Short mmCIF file of N, CA and C in Angstrom, two decimals:
data_model
loop_
_atom_site.label_atom_id
_atom_site.label_comp_id
_atom_site.label_asym_id
_atom_site.label_seq_id
_atom_site.Cartn_x
_atom_site.Cartn_y
_atom_site.Cartn_z
N MET A 554 66.71 66.21 101.09
CA MET A 554 67.49 67.11 101.90
C MET A 554 68.81 67.46 101.22
N LYS A 555 69.41 66.47 100.50
CA LYS A 555 70.65 66.74 99.80
C LYS A 555 70.43 67.78 98.71
N LEU A 556 69.30 67.71 98.03
CA LEU A 556 69.00 68.67 96.97
C LEU A 556 68.87 70.08 97.55
N TYR A 557 68.21 70.20 98.70
CA TYR A 557 68.04 71.50 99.36
C TYR A 557 69.41 72.07 99.73
N SER A 558 70.29 71.27 100.30
CA SER A 558 71.63 71.71 100.68
C SER A 558 72.42 72.14 99.46
N LEU A 559 72.29 71.41 98.36
CA LEU A 559 72.99 71.75 97.13
C LEU A 559 72.50 73.08 96.57
N VAL A 560 71.20 73.30 96.57
CA VAL A 560 70.62 74.55 96.05
C VAL A 560 71.05 75.73 96.91
N VAL A 561 70.96 75.59 98.22
CA VAL A 561 71.33 76.69 99.13
C VAL A 561 72.83 76.97 99.01
N GLY A 562 73.65 75.95 98.96
CA GLY A 562 75.10 76.13 98.84
C GLY A 562 75.47 76.83 97.55
N THR A 563 74.83 76.43 96.44
CA THR A 563 75.10 77.05 95.15
C THR A 563 74.66 78.51 95.16
N ALA A 564 73.51 78.79 95.72
CA ALA A 564 73.01 80.16 95.79
C ALA A 564 73.95 81.04 96.62
N MET A 565 74.43 80.52 97.72
CA MET A 565 75.34 81.30 98.56
C MET A 565 76.66 81.56 97.85
N THR A 566 77.16 80.57 97.14
CA THR A 566 78.42 80.73 96.41
C THR A 566 78.28 81.78 95.32
N LEU A 567 77.21 81.72 94.55
CA LEU A 567 77.01 82.67 93.46
C LEU A 567 76.71 84.07 93.97
N SER A 568 76.00 84.19 95.06
CA SER A 568 75.70 85.53 95.58
C SER A 568 76.96 86.18 96.13
N GLY A 569 77.88 85.41 96.69
CA GLY A 569 79.15 85.96 97.17
C GLY A 569 79.97 86.53 96.04
N ALA A 570 79.97 85.85 94.90
CA ALA A 570 80.71 86.34 93.74
C ALA A 570 80.12 87.64 93.23
N ALA A 571 78.80 87.76 93.28
CA ALA A 571 78.15 88.98 92.82
C ALA A 571 78.51 90.17 93.70
N PHE A 572 78.57 89.95 95.01
CA PHE A 572 78.91 91.04 95.93
C PHE A 572 80.39 91.40 95.85
N ALA A 573 81.23 90.48 95.41
CA ALA A 573 82.66 90.73 95.35
C ALA A 573 83.04 91.62 94.18
N GLN A 574 82.16 91.75 93.19
CA GLN A 574 82.46 92.58 92.04
C GLN A 574 82.53 94.04 92.45
N THR A 575 83.42 94.79 91.79
CA THR A 575 83.56 96.20 92.12
C THR A 575 82.37 96.98 91.57
N SER A 576 82.08 98.05 92.23
CA SER A 576 80.97 98.90 91.82
C SER A 576 81.37 99.73 90.62
N THR A 577 80.44 99.93 89.72
CA THR A 577 80.71 100.77 88.56
C THR A 577 80.13 102.16 88.74
N ALA A 578 79.59 102.43 89.91
CA ALA A 578 79.02 103.76 90.17
C ALA A 578 80.13 104.79 90.21
N ASP A 579 79.88 105.96 89.66
CA ASP A 579 80.85 107.04 89.63
C ASP A 579 80.66 107.93 90.85
N HIS A 580 81.67 107.99 91.69
CA HIS A 580 81.59 108.80 92.90
C HIS A 580 82.50 110.02 92.81
N SER A 581 82.85 110.44 91.60
CA SER A 581 83.77 111.56 91.46
C SER A 581 83.19 112.86 91.99
N ALA A 582 81.88 112.96 92.08
CA ALA A 582 81.27 114.19 92.59
C ALA A 582 81.51 114.36 94.08
N HIS A 583 81.92 113.30 94.75
CA HIS A 583 82.16 113.35 96.19
C HIS A 583 83.51 113.98 96.52
N HIS A 584 84.42 114.01 95.56
CA HIS A 584 85.77 114.49 95.81
C HIS A 584 86.13 115.56 94.79
N PRO A 585 86.72 116.66 95.22
CA PRO A 585 87.15 117.66 94.26
C PRO A 585 88.31 117.10 93.44
N PRO A 586 88.50 117.60 92.23
CA PRO A 586 89.61 117.10 91.42
C PRO A 586 90.94 117.45 92.07
N ALA A 587 91.90 116.56 91.91
CA ALA A 587 93.24 116.80 92.47
C ALA A 587 93.93 117.91 91.70
N ALA A 588 94.77 118.64 92.39
CA ALA A 588 95.53 119.70 91.74
C ALA A 588 96.49 119.07 90.74
N SER A 589 96.67 119.72 89.61
CA SER A 589 97.58 119.18 88.62
C SER A 589 99.01 119.34 89.10
N ALA A 590 99.90 118.56 88.52
CA ALA A 590 101.31 118.63 88.91
C ALA A 590 101.88 120.01 88.60
N ALA A 591 101.45 120.62 87.50
CA ALA A 591 101.94 121.95 87.15
C ALA A 591 101.49 122.98 88.17
N ALA A 592 100.24 122.88 88.61
CA ALA A 592 99.74 123.83 89.61
C ALA A 592 100.47 123.65 90.93
N ALA A 593 100.75 122.42 91.30
CA ALA A 593 101.46 122.16 92.55
C ALA A 593 102.89 122.68 92.48
N ALA A 594 103.50 122.56 91.30
CA ALA A 594 104.88 123.00 91.16
C ALA A 594 105.00 124.52 91.22
N THR A 595 103.96 125.24 90.82
CA THR A 595 104.03 126.69 90.80
C THR A 595 103.38 127.33 92.02
N ALA A 596 102.81 126.53 92.91
CA ALA A 596 102.18 127.07 94.11
C ALA A 596 103.26 127.69 95.01
N THR A 597 103.03 128.93 95.42
CA THR A 597 104.00 129.59 96.29
C THR A 597 103.39 129.88 97.64
N SER A 598 104.27 130.00 98.61
CA SER A 598 103.88 130.35 99.97
C SER A 598 104.72 131.54 100.40
N GLU A 599 104.28 132.19 101.47
CA GLU A 599 105.02 133.33 101.99
C GLU A 599 105.64 132.95 103.32
N GLY A 600 106.76 133.56 103.61
CA GLY A 600 107.43 133.27 104.87
C GLY A 600 108.44 134.33 105.23
N GLU A 601 109.12 134.09 106.34
CA GLU A 601 110.18 134.98 106.81
C GLU A 601 111.39 134.12 107.15
N VAL A 602 112.56 134.55 106.66
CA VAL A 602 113.79 133.82 106.92
C VAL A 602 114.19 134.01 108.38
N ARG A 603 114.43 132.90 109.07
CA ARG A 603 114.89 132.94 110.45
C ARG A 603 116.38 132.64 110.54
N LYS A 604 116.86 131.72 109.67
CA LYS A 604 118.27 131.34 109.70
C LYS A 604 118.66 130.81 108.33
N VAL A 605 119.90 131.08 107.92
CA VAL A 605 120.45 130.57 106.67
C VAL A 605 121.69 129.74 107.01
N ASP A 606 121.72 128.48 106.58
CA ASP A 606 122.85 127.60 106.81
C ASP A 606 123.40 127.16 105.46
N LYS A 607 124.36 127.96 104.94
CA LYS A 607 124.91 127.67 103.61
C LYS A 607 125.71 126.37 103.59
N GLU A 608 126.40 126.06 104.69
CA GLU A 608 127.20 124.83 104.73
C GLU A 608 126.34 123.58 104.57
N GLN A 609 125.17 123.57 105.21
CA GLN A 609 124.28 122.42 105.15
C GLN A 609 123.27 122.51 104.00
N GLY A 610 123.19 123.68 103.35
CA GLY A 610 122.22 123.86 102.27
C GLY A 610 120.80 123.87 102.79
N LYS A 611 120.60 124.58 103.94
CA LYS A 611 119.29 124.62 104.57
C LYS A 611 118.92 126.04 104.95
N VAL A 612 117.62 126.27 105.06
CA VAL A 612 117.09 127.56 105.48
C VAL A 612 115.95 127.31 106.47
N THR A 613 115.91 128.11 107.53
CA THR A 613 114.82 128.03 108.49
C THR A 613 113.83 129.13 108.15
N LEU A 614 112.58 128.74 107.92
CA LEU A 614 111.54 129.69 107.55
C LEU A 614 110.37 129.62 108.51
N LYS A 615 109.86 130.78 108.87
CA LYS A 615 108.56 130.87 109.54
C LYS A 615 107.59 131.13 108.39
N HIS A 616 106.74 130.16 108.10
CA HIS A 616 105.93 130.24 106.88
C HIS A 616 104.44 130.10 107.17
N GLY A 617 103.67 130.57 106.20
CA GLY A 617 102.23 130.36 106.22
C GLY A 617 101.93 128.97 105.67
N PRO A 618 100.66 128.68 105.43
CA PRO A 618 100.28 127.36 104.90
C PRO A 618 100.96 127.07 103.56
N ILE A 619 101.32 125.82 103.37
CA ILE A 619 101.87 125.36 102.09
C ILE A 619 100.81 124.44 101.50
N ALA A 620 100.01 124.99 100.60
CA ALA A 620 98.82 124.29 100.10
C ALA A 620 99.15 122.98 99.39
N ASN A 621 100.16 122.97 98.53
CA ASN A 621 100.43 121.75 97.76
C ASN A 621 100.95 120.61 98.63
N LEU A 622 101.40 120.92 99.86
CA LEU A 622 101.84 119.87 100.78
C LEU A 622 100.84 119.65 101.90
N ASP A 623 99.73 120.39 101.86
CA ASP A 623 98.70 120.31 102.89
C ASP A 623 99.32 120.51 104.28
N MET A 624 100.16 121.55 104.37
CA MET A 624 100.91 121.82 105.60
C MET A 624 100.47 123.16 106.19
N PRO A 625 100.16 123.20 107.47
CA PRO A 625 99.79 124.48 108.10
C PRO A 625 101.03 125.35 108.30
N GLY A 626 100.80 126.60 108.64
CA GLY A 626 101.91 127.50 108.93
C GLY A 626 102.68 127.05 110.16
N MET A 627 103.99 127.25 110.14
CA MET A 627 104.86 126.88 111.26
C MET A 627 106.26 127.40 110.97
N THR A 628 107.18 127.16 111.87
CA THR A 628 108.59 127.45 111.63
C THR A 628 109.30 126.12 111.50
N MET A 629 110.05 125.97 110.40
CA MET A 629 110.77 124.70 110.20
C MET A 629 111.99 124.90 109.32
N ILE A 630 112.86 123.91 109.35
CA ILE A 630 114.08 123.91 108.55
C ILE A 630 113.80 123.17 107.25
N PHE A 631 114.19 123.79 106.13
CA PHE A 631 114.02 123.19 104.81
C PHE A 631 115.37 122.95 104.17
N LYS A 632 115.50 121.86 103.43
CA LYS A 632 116.60 121.70 102.50
C LYS A 632 116.30 122.62 101.32
N VAL A 633 117.33 123.01 100.58
CA VAL A 633 117.10 123.77 99.36
C VAL A 633 117.60 122.94 98.18
N ALA A 634 116.90 123.03 97.06
CA ALA A 634 117.27 122.25 95.88
C ALA A 634 118.64 122.65 95.36
N ASP A 635 118.98 123.94 95.46
CA ASP A 635 120.27 124.45 95.00
C ASP A 635 120.82 125.40 96.05
N PRO A 636 121.96 125.09 96.65
CA PRO A 636 122.51 125.95 97.70
C PRO A 636 122.74 127.40 97.26
N LYS A 637 122.87 127.65 95.97
CA LYS A 637 123.05 129.03 95.47
C LYS A 637 121.83 129.90 95.78
N MET A 638 120.68 129.27 96.01
CA MET A 638 119.47 130.04 96.35
C MET A 638 119.65 130.78 97.66
N LEU A 639 120.58 130.35 98.50
CA LEU A 639 120.77 130.95 99.81
C LEU A 639 121.65 132.21 99.76
N ASP A 640 122.33 132.44 98.65
CA ASP A 640 123.29 133.54 98.56
C ASP A 640 122.70 134.91 98.87
N ASN A 641 121.48 135.17 98.47
CA ASN A 641 120.88 136.50 98.65
C ASN A 641 119.91 136.58 99.82
N LEU A 642 119.90 135.57 100.68
CA LEU A 642 118.96 135.56 101.80
C LEU A 642 119.67 135.90 103.10
N LYS A 643 118.93 136.58 103.98
CA LYS A 643 119.44 136.86 105.32
C LYS A 643 118.27 136.82 106.30
N PRO A 644 118.55 136.56 107.57
CA PRO A 644 117.47 136.52 108.56
C PRO A 644 116.67 137.82 108.55
N GLY A 645 115.36 137.67 108.63
CA GLY A 645 114.45 138.81 108.61
C GLY A 645 113.84 139.09 107.26
N ASP A 646 114.42 138.54 106.18
CA ASP A 646 113.87 138.75 104.84
C ASP A 646 112.49 138.12 104.73
N LYS A 647 111.56 138.85 104.14
CA LYS A 647 110.25 138.30 103.78
C LYS A 647 110.43 137.65 102.42
N VAL A 648 109.94 136.43 102.27
CA VAL A 648 110.17 135.68 101.04
C VAL A 648 108.89 135.05 100.51
N LYS A 649 108.92 134.76 99.23
CA LYS A 649 107.93 133.90 98.57
C LYS A 649 108.73 132.69 98.11
N PHE A 650 108.16 131.50 98.35
CA PHE A 650 108.91 130.29 98.01
C PHE A 650 107.96 129.18 97.57
N ALA A 651 108.55 128.22 96.89
CA ALA A 651 107.84 127.00 96.50
C ALA A 651 108.58 125.83 97.12
N ALA A 652 107.83 124.87 97.60
CA ALA A 652 108.44 123.68 98.22
C ALA A 652 107.70 122.44 97.74
N SER A 653 108.43 121.34 97.72
CA SER A 653 107.81 120.06 97.36
C SER A 653 108.50 118.95 98.13
N ASN A 654 107.89 117.78 98.09
CA ASN A 654 108.44 116.61 98.77
C ASN A 654 109.35 115.89 97.79
N LYS A 655 110.64 115.94 98.04
CA LYS A 655 111.62 115.28 97.16
C LYS A 655 112.30 114.18 97.95
N ASP A 656 112.04 112.95 97.56
CA ASP A 656 112.65 111.78 98.22
C ASP A 656 112.42 111.78 99.72
N GLY A 657 111.22 112.17 100.13
CA GLY A 657 110.85 112.13 101.54
C GLY A 657 111.27 113.34 102.36
N ALA A 658 111.91 114.32 101.72
CA ALA A 658 112.33 115.54 102.44
C ALA A 658 111.63 116.74 101.82
N ILE A 659 111.05 117.59 102.66
CA ILE A 659 110.43 118.81 102.16
C ILE A 659 111.56 119.74 101.73
N THR A 660 111.56 120.11 100.45
CA THR A 660 112.66 120.86 99.85
C THR A 660 112.14 122.13 99.19
N VAL A 661 112.84 123.25 99.44
CA VAL A 661 112.52 124.51 98.77
C VAL A 661 113.07 124.40 97.36
N THR A 662 112.19 124.56 96.38
CA THR A 662 112.59 124.46 94.98
C THR A 662 112.78 125.82 94.33
N ALA A 663 112.22 126.86 94.94
CA ALA A 663 112.39 128.24 94.45
C ALA A 663 112.15 129.17 95.62
N ILE A 664 112.92 130.26 95.67
CA ILE A 664 112.73 131.24 96.74
C ILE A 664 113.22 132.59 96.25
N GLU A 665 112.47 133.64 96.61
CA GLU A 665 112.89 135.00 96.27
C GLU A 665 112.45 135.95 97.37
N VAL A 666 113.24 136.99 97.56
CA VAL A 666 112.90 138.00 98.55
C VAL A 666 111.70 138.77 98.03
N ALA A 667 110.68 138.92 98.87
CA ALA A 667 109.46 139.64 98.47
C ALA A 667 109.77 141.13 98.43
N ARG A 668 109.24 141.81 97.46
CA ARG A 668 109.47 143.26 97.31
C ARG A 668 108.29 144.02 97.85
#
């Protein structure tokens, strides 16, 4: 009986180690490739300026989807990377802009009035 217990115990121990190993199967076909950092940096969205706050360095935009942030269209307040970007903006302007997540805050990194 001791031999049987030893054999079963050893088999269970070794089989657990085999199942604990990571799989070497390639599942990359299940997921599309991630966007490159360069593509994310140049991705632009369209919006309309609702408010410009030069003192706080912020702009309120009603925008369409922001693909690189996986964000649906909405109206929200954004920080701007450089307050000088706000100099030529006024409420009602249609704009094209790029935004990214900088230190946990969604920040407009580029913005221009659409022609």
